[in-house]
PDB file of N, CA and C in Angstrom:
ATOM      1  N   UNK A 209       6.583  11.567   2.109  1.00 90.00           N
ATOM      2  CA  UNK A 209       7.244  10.467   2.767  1.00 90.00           C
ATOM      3  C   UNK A 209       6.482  10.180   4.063  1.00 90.00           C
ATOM      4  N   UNK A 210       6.252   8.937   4.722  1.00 93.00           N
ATOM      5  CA  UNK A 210       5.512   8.724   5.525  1.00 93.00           C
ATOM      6  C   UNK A 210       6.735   7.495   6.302  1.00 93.00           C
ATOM      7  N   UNK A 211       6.334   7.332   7.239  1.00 95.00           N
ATOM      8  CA  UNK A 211       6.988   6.467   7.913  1.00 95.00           C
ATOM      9  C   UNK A 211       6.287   5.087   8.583  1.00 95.00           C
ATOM     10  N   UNK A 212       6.464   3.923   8.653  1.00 94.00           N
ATOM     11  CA  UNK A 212       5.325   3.005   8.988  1.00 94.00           C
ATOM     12  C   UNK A 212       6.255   2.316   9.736  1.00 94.00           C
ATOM     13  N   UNK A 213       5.953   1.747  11.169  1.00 95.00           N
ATOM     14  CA  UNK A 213       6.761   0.345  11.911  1.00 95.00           C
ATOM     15  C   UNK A 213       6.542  -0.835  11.440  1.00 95.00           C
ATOM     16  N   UNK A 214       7.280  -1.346  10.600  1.00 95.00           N
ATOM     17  CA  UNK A 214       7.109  -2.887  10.711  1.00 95.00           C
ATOM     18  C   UNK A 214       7.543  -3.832  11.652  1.00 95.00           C
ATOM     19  N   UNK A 215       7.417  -5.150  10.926  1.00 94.00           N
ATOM     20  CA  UNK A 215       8.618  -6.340  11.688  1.00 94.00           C
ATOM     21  C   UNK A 215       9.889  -5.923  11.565  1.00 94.00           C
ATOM     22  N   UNK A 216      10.426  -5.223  10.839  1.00 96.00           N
ATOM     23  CA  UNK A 216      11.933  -4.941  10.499  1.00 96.00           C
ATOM     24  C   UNK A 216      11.623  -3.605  11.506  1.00 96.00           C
ATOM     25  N   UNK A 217      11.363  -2.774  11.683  1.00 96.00           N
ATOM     26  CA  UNK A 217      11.430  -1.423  12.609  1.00 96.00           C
ATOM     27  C   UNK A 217      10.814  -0.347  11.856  1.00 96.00           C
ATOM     28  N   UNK A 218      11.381   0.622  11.796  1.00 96.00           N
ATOM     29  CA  UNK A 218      10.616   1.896  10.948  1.00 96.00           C
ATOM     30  C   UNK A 218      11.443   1.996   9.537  1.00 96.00           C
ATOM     31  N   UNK A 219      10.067   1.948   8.923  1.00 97.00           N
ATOM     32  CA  UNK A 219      10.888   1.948   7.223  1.00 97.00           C
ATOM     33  C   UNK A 219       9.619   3.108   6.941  1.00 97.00           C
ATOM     34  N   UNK A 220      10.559   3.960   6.037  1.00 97.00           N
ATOM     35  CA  UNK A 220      10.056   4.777   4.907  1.00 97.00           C
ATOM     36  C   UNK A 220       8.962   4.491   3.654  1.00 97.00           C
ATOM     37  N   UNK A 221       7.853   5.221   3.610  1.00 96.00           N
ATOM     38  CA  UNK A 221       7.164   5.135   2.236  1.00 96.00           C
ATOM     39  C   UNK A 221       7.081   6.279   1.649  1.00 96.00           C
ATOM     40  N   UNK A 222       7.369   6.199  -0.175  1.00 96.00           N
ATOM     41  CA  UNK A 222       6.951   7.426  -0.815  1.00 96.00           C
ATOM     42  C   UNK A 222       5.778   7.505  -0.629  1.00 96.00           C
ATOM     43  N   UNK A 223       4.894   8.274  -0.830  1.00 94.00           N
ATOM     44  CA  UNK A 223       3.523   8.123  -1.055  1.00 94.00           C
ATOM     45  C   UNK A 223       3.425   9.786  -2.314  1.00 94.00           C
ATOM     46  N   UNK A 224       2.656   8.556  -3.456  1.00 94.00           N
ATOM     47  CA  UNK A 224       2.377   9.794  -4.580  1.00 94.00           C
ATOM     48  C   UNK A 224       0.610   9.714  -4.467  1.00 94.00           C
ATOM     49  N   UNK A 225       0.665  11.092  -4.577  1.00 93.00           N
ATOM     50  CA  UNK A 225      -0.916  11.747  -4.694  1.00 93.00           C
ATOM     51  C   UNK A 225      -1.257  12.646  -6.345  1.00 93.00           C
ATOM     52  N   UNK A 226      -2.315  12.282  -5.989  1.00 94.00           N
ATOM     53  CA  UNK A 226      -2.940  13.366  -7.209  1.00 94.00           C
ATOM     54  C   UNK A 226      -4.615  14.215  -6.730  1.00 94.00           C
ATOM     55  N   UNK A 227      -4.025  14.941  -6.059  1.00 91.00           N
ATOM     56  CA  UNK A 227      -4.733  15.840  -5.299  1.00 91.00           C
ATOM     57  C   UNK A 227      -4.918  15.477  -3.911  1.00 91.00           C
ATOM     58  N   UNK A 228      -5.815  15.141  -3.113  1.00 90.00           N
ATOM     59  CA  UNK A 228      -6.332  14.386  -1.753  1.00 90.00           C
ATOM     60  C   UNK A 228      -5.792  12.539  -1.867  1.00 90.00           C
ATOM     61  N   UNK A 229      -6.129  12.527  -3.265  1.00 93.00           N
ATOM     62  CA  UNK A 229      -6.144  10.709  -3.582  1.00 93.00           C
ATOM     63  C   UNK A 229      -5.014  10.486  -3.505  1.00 93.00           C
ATOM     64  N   UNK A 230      -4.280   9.056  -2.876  1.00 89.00           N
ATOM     65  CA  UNK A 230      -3.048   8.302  -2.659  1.00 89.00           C
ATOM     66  C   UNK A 230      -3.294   7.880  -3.934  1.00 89.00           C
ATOM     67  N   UNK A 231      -2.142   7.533  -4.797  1.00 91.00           N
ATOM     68  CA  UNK A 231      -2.532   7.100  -6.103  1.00 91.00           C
ATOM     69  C   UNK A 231      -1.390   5.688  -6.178  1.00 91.00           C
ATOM     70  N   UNK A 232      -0.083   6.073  -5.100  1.00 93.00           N
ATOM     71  CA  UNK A 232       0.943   4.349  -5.153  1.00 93.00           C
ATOM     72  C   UNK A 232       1.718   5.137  -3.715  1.00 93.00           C
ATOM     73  N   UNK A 233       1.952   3.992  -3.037  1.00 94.00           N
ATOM     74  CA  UNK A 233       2.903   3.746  -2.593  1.00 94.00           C
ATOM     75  C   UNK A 233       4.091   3.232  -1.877  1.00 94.00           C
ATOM     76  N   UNK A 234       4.899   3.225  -2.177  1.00 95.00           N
ATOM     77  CA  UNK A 234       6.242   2.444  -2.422  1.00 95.00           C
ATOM     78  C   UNK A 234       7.414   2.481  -1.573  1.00 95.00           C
ATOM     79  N   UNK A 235       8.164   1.550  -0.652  1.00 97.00           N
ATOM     80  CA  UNK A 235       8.930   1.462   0.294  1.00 97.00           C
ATOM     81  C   UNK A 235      10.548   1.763  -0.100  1.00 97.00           C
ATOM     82  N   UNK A 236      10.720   3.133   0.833  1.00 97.00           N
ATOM     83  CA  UNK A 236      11.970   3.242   0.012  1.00 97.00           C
ATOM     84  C   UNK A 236      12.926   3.101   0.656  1.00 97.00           C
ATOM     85  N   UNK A 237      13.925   2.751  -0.962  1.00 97.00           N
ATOM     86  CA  UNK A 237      15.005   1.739  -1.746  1.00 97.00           C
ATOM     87  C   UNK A 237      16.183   1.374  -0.996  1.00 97.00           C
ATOM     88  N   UNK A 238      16.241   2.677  -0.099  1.00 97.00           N
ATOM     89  CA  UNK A 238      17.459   2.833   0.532  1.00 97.00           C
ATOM     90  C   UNK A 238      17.076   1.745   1.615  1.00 97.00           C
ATOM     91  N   UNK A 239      15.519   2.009   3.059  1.00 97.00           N
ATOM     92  CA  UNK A 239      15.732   1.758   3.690  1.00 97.00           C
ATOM     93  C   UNK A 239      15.522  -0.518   3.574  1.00 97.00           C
ATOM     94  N   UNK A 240      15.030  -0.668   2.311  1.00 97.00           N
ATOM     95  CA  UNK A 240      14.977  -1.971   1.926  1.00 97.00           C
ATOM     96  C   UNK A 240      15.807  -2.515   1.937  1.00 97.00           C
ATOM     97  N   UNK A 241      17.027  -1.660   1.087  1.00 98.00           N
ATOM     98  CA  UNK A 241      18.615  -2.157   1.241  1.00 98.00           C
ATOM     99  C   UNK A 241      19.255  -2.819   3.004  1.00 98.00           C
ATOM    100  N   UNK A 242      18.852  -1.954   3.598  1.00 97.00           N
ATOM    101  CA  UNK A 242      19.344  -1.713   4.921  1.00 97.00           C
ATOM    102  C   UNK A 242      18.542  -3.018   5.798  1.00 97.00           C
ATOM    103  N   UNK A 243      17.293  -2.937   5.676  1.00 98.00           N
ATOM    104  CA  UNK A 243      16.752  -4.011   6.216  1.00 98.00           C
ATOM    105  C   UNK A 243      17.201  -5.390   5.615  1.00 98.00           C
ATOM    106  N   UNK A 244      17.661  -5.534   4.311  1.00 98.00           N
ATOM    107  CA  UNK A 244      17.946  -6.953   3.788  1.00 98.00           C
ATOM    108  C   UNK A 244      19.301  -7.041   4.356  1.00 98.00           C
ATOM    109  N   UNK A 245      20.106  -5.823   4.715  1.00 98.00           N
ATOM    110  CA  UNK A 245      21.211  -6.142   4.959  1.00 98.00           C
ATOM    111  C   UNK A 245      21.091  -6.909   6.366  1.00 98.00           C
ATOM    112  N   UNK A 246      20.528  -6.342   7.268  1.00 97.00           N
ATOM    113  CA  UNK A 246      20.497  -6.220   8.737  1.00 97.00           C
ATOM    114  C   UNK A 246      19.579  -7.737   9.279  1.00 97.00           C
ATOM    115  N   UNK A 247      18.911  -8.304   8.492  1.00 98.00           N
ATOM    116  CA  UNK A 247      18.147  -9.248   8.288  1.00 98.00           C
ATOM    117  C   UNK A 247      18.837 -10.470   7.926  1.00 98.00           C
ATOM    118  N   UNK A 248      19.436 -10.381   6.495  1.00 98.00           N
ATOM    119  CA  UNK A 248      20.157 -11.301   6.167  1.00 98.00           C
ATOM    120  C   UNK A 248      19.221 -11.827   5.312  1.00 98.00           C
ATOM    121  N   UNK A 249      18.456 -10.639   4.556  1.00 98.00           N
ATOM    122  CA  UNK A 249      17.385 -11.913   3.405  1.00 98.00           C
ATOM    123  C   UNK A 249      17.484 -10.835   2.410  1.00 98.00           C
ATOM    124  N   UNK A 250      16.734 -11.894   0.930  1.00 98.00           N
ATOM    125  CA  UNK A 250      17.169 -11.212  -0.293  1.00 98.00           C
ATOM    126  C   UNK A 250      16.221  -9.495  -0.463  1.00 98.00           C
ATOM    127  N   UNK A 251      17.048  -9.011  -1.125  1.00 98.00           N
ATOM    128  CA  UNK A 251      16.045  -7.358  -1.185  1.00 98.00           C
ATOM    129  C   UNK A 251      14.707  -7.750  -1.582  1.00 98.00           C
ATOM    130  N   UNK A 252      14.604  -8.463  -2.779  1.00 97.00           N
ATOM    131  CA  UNK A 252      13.530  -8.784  -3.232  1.00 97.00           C
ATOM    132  C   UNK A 252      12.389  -8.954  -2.259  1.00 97.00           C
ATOM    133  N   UNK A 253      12.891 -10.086  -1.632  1.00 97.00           N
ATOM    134  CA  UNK A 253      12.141 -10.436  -0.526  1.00 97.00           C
ATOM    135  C   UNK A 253      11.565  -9.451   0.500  1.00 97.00           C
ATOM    136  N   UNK A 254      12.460  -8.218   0.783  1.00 97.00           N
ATOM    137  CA  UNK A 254      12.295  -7.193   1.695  1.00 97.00           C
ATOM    138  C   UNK A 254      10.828  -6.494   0.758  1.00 97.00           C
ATOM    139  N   UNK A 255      11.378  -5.984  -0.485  1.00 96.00           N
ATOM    140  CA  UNK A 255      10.513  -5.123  -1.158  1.00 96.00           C
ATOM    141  C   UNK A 255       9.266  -5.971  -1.094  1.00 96.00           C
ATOM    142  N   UNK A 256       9.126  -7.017  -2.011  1.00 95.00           N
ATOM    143  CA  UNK A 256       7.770  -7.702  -1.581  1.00 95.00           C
ATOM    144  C   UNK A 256       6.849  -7.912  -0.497  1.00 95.00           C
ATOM    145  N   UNK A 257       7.440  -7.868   0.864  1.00 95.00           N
ATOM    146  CA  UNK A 257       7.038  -7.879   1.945  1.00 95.00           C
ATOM    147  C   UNK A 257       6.458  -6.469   2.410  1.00 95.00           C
ATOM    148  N   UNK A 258       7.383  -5.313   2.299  1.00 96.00           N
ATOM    149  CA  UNK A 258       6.965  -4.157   2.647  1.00 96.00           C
ATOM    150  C   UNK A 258       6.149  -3.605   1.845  1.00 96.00           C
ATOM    151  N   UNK A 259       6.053  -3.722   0.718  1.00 94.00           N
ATOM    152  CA  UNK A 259       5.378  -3.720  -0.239  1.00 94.00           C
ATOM    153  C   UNK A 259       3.670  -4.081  -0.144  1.00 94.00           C
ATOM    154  N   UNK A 260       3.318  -5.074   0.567  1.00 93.00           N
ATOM    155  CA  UNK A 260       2.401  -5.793   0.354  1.00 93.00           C
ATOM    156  C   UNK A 260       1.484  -5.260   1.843  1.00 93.00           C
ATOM    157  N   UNK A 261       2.367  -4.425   2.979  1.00 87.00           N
ATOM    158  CA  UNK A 261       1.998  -3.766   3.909  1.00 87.00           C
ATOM    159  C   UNK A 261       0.882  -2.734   3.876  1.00 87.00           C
ATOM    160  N   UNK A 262       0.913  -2.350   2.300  1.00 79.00           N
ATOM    161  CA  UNK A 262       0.212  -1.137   2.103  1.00 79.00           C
ATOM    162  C   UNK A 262      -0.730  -1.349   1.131  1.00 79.00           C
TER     163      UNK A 262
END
């Protein structure tokens, strides 16, 4: 788990490896929820955005 600041504040990333190599990773679910809530925009929208950070 890694942590990154965005425009929304500090959101969570999984990060999966396969050995040294980052192989995906993905903004988590929970804190997406929380930001769409707190925002007032669709999750989708959250995930795509944070998503596209990395």
């Amino acid at each position: 788990m890694r942590e990154v600041e965005t425009r929304f504040g500090k959101v969570r990333f999984k990060v999966t490896r396969l050995g040294e190599q980052v192989m995906n990773t993905v903004p988590e679910y929970e804190d997406c929820k929380r930001v769409a809530r707190e925002f007032n925009l669709p999750l989708k929208q959250v995930l795509q955005e944070l998503q596209s950070l990395v």
